[in-house]
Backbone as ProteinMPNN parsed JSONL, in Angstrom:
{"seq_chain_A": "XXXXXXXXXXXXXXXXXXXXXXXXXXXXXXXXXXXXXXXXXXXXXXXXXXXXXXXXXXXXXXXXXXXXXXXXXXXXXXXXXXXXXXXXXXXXXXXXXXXXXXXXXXXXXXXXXXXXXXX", "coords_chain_A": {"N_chain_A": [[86.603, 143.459, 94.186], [89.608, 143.687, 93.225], [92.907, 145.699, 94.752], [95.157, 147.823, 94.089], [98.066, 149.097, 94.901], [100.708, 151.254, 94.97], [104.094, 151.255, 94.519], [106.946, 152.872, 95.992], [110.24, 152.398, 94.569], [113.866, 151.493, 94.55], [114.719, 152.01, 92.048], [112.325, 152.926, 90.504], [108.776, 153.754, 90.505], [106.254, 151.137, 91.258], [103.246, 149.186, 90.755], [101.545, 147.034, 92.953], [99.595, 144.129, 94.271], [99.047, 144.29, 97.107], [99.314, 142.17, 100.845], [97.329, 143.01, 102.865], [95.593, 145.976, 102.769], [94.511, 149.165, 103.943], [93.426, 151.997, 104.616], [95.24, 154.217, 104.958], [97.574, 152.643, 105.062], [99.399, 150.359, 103.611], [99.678, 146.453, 103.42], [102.813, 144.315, 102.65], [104.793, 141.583, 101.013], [108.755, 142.217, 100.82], [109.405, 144.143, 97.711], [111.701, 143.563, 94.684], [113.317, 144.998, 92.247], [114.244, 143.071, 89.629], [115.788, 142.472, 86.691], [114.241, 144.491, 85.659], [111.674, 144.45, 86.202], [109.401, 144.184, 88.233], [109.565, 141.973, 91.498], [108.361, 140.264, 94.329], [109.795, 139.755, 96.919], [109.875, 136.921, 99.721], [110.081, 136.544, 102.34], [109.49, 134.467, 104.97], [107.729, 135.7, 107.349], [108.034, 138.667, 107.592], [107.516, 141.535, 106.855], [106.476, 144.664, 104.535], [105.581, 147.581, 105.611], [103.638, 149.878, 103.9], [103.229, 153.399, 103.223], [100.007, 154.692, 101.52], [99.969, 157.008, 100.39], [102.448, 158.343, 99.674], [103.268, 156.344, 98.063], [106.104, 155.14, 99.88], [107.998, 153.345, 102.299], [106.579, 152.831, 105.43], [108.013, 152.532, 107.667], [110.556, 150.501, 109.686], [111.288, 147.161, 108.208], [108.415, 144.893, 109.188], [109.08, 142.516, 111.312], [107.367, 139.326, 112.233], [104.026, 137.727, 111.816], [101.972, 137.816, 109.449], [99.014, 138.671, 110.795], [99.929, 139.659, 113.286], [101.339, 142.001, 112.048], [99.325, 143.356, 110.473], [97.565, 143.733, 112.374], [99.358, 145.78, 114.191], [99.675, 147.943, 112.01], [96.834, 148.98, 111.719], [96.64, 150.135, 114.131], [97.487, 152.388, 112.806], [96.521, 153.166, 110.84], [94.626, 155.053, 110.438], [95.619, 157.57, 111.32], [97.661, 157.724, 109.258], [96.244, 157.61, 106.983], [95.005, 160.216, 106.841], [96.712, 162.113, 106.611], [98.553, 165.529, 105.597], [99.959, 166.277, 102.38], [102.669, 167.403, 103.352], [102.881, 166.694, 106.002], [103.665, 164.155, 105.217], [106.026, 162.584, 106.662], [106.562, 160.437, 109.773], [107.755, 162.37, 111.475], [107.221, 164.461, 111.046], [104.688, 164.926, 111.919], [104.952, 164.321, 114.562], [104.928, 162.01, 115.693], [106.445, 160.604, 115.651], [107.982, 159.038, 117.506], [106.066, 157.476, 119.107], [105.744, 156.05, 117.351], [107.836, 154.298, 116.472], [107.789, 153.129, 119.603], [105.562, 151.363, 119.815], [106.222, 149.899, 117.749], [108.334, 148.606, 118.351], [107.485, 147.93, 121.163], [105.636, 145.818, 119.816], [107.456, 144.267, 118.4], [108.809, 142.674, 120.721], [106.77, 141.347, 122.02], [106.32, 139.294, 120.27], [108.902, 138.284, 119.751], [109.3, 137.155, 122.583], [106.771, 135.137, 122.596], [107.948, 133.564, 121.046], [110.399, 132.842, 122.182], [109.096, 131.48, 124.347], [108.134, 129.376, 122.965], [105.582, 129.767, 121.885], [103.215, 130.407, 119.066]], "CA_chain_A": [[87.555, 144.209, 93.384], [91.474, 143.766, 93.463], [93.237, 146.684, 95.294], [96.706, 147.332, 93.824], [98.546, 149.886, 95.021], [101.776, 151.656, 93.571], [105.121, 151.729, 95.857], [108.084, 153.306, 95.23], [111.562, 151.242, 94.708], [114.749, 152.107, 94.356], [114.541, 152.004, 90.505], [110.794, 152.831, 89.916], [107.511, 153.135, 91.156], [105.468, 149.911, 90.353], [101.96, 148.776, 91.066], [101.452, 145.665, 93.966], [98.386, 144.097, 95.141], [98.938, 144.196, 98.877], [98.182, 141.329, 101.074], [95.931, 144.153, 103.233], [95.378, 147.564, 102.415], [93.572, 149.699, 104.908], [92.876, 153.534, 104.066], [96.4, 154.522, 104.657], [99.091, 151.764, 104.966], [99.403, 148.63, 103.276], [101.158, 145.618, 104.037], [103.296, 143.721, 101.698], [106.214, 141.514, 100.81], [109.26, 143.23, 100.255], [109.876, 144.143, 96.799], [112.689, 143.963, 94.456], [113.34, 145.121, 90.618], [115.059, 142.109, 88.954], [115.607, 142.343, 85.199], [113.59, 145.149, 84.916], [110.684, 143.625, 87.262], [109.039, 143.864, 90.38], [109.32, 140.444, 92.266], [108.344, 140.035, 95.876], [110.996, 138.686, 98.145], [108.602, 135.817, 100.52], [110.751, 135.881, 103.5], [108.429, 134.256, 106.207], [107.738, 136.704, 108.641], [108.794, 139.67, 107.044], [106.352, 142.516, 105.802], [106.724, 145.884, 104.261], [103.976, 148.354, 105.664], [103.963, 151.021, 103.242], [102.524, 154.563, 103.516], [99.661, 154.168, 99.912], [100.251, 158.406, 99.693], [103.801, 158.599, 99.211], [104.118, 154.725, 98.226], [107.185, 154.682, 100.785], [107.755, 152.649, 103.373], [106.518, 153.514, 106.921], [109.0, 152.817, 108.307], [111.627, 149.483, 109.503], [110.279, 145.693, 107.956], [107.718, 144.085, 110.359], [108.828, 140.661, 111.891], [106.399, 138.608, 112.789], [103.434, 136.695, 111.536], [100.85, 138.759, 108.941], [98.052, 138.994, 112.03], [100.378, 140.977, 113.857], [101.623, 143.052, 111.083], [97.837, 144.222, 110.293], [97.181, 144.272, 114.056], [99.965, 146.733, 114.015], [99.501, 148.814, 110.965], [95.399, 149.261, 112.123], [96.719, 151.435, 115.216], [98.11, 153.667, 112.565], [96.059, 153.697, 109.555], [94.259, 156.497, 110.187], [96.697, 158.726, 111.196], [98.477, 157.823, 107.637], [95.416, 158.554, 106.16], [94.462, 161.582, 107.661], [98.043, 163.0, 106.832], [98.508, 165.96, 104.51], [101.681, 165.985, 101.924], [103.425, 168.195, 103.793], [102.398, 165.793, 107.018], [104.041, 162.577, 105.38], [106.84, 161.992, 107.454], [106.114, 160.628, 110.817], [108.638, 162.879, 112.221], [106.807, 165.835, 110.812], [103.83, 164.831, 112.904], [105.827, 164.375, 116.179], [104.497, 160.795, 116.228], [107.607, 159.28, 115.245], [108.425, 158.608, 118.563], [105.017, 156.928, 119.293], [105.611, 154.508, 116.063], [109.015, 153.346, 117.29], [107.9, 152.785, 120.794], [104.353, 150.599, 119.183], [106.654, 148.769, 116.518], [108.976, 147.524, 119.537], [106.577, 146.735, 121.753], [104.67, 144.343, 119.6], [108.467, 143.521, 118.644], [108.923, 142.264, 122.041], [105.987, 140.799, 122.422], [106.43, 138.815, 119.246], [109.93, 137.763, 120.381], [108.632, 136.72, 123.929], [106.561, 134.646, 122.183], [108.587, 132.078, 120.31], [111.444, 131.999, 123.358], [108.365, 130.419, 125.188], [107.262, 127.875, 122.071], [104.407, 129.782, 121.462], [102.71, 130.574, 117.859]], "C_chain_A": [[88.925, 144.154, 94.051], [92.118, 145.261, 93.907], [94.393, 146.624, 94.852], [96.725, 148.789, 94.452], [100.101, 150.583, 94.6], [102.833, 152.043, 94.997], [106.14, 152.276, 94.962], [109.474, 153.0, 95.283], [112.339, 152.439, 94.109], [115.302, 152.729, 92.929], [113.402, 152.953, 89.748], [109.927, 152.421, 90.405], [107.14, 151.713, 90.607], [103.916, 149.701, 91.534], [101.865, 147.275, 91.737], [99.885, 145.637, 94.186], [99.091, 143.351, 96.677], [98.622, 143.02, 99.331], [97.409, 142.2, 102.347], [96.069, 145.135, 103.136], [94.62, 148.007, 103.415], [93.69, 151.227, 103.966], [94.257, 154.572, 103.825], [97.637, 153.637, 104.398], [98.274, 150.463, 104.34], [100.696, 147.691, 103.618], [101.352, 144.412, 103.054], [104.614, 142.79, 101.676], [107.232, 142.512, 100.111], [109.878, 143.425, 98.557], [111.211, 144.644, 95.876], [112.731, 144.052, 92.972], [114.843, 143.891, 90.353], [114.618, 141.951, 87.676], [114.688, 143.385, 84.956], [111.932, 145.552, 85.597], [110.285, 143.798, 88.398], [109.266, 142.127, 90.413], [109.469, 141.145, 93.698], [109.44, 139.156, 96.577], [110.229, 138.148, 99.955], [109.674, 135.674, 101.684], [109.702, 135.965, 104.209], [108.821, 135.625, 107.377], [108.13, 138.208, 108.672], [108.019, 140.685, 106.279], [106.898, 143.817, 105.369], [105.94, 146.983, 104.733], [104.657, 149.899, 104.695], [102.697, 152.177, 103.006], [101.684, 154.265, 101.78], [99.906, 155.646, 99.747], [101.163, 158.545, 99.094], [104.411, 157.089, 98.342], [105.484, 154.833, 98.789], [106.744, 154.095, 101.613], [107.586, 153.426, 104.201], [107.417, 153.414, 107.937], [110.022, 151.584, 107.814], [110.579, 148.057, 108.87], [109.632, 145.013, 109.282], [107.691, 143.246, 110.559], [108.009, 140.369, 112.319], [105.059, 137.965, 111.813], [102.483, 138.47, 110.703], [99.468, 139.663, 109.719], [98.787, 140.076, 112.424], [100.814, 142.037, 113.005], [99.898, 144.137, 110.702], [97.094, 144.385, 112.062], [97.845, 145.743, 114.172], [99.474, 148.043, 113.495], [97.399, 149.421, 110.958], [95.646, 150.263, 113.157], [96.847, 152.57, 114.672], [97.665, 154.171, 111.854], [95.599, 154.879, 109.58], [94.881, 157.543, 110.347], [97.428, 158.839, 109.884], [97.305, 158.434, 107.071], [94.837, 159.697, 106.039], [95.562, 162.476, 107.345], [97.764, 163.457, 105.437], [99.956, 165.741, 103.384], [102.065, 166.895, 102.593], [103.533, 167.768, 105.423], [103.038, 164.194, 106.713], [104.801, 162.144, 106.244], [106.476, 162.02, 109.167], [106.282, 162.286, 112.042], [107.689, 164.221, 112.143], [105.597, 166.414, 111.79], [103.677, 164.867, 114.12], [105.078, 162.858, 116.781], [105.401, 160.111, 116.149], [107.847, 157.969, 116.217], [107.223, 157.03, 119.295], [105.278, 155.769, 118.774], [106.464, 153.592, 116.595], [108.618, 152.721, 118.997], [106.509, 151.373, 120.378], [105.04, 149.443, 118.607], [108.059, 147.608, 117.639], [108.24, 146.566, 120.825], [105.864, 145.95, 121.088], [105.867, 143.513, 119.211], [108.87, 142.678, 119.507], [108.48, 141.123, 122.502], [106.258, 139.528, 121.315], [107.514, 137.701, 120.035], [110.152, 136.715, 120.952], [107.96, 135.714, 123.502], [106.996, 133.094, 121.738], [109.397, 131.543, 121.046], [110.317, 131.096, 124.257], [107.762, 129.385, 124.396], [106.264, 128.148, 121.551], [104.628, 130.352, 120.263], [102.431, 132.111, 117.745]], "O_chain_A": [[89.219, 144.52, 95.189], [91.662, 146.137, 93.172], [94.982, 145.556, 95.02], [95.741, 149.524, 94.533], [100.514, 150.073, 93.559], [102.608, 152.714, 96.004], [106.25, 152.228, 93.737], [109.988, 153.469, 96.299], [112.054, 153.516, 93.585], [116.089, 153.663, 92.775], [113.559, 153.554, 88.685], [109.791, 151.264, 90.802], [107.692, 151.233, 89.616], [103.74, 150.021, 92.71], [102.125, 146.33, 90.992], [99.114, 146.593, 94.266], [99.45, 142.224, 97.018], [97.771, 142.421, 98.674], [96.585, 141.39, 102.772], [97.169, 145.408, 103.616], [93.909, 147.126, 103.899], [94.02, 151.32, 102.783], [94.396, 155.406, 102.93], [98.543, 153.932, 103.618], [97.191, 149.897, 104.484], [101.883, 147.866, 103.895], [100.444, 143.67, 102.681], [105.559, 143.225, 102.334], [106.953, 143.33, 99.234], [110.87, 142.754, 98.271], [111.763, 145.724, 96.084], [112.156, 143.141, 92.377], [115.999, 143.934, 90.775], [113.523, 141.491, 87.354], [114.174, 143.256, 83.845], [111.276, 146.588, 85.492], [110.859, 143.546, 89.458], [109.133, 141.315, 89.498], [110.197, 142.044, 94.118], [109.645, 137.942, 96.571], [110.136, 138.822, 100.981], [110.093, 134.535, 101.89], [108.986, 136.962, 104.308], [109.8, 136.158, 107.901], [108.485, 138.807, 109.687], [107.936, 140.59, 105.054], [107.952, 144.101, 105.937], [105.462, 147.464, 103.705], [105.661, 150.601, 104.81], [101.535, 151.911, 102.697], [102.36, 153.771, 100.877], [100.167, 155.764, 98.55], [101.045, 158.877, 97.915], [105.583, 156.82, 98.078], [106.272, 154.52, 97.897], [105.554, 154.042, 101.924], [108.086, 154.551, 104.178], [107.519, 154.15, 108.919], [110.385, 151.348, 106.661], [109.366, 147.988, 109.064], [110.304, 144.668, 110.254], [106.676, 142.597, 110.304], [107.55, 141.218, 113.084], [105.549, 137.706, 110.714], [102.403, 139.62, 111.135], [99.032, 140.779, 109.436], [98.522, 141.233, 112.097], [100.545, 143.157, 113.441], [99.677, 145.347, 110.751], [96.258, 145.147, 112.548], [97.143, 146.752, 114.24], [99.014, 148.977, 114.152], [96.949, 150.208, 110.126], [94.927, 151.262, 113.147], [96.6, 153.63, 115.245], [97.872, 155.372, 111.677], [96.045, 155.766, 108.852], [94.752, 158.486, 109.567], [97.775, 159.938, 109.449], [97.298, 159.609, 106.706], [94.183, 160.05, 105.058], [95.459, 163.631, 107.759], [97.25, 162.85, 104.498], [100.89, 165.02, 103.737], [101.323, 167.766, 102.138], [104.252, 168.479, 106.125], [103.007, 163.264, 107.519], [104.361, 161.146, 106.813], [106.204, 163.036, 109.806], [105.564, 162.9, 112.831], [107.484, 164.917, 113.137], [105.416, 167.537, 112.261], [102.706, 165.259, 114.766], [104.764, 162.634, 117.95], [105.335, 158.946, 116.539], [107.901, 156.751, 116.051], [107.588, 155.957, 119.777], [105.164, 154.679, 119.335], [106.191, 152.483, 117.054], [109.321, 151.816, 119.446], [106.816, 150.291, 120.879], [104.697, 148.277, 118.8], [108.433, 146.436, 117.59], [108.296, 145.41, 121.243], [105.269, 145.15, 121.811], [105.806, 142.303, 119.429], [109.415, 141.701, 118.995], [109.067, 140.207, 123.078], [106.449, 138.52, 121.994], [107.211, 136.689, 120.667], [110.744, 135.705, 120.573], [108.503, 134.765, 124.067], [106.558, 131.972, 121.991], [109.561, 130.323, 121.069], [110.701, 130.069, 124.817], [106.989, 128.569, 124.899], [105.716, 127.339, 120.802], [105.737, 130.812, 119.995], [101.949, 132.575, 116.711]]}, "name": "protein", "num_of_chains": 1, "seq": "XXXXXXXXXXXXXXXXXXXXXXXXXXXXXXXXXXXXXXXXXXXXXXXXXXXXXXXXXXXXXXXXXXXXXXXXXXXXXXXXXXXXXXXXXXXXXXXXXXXXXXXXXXXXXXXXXXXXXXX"}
């Protein structure tokens, strides 16, 4: 069974199928209303992880390769999913700090990565 989930744009919610969903976040290209439209915008390396409660984003776009993006977004799922509405925003949780320090270090690491040639 197809998993779509419903984000929320600057225009209007709309309904995506994800390329992974977990229990709280999914991860996606980023989308844009043209003509009326969702369309995905395919920049390599470039994901959306978005909270599926609030369809917002979780936060900044995730460089790097899809692996690491769901490597990522697996440290956190459950805490997204586990959150009440009144619990959506990281900040509210006092994890914020946590996310940003997680989403740079695999930033980093990512980085580090390609200045040495590697994949």
């Amino acid at each position: 069974m197809t998993r779509f989930v419903t984000i929320t744009t600057t225009l209007r919610p709309v309904s995506i199928k994800p390329n992974w969903c977990g229990k709280g976040l999914a991860i996606h290209y980023k989308v844009q209303i043209i003509d009326d439209e969702p369309e995905f915008v395919k920049a390599r390396k470039h994901w959306a992880i978005t909270d599926i409660a609030s369809g917002q984003r979780a936060g900044p776009y995730f460089r790097g390769s899809l692996k690491q993006a769901i490597s990522f977004a697996r440290e956190w799922d459950a805490l997204f999913a586990g959150l009440t509405d009144e619990q959506r925003s990281l900040i509210a949780t006092g994890k914020h700090p946590q996310w940003v320090k997680d989403y740079m270090r695999d930033l980093c690491a990512i980085e580090d990565r390609y200045e040495k040639g590697l994949k």
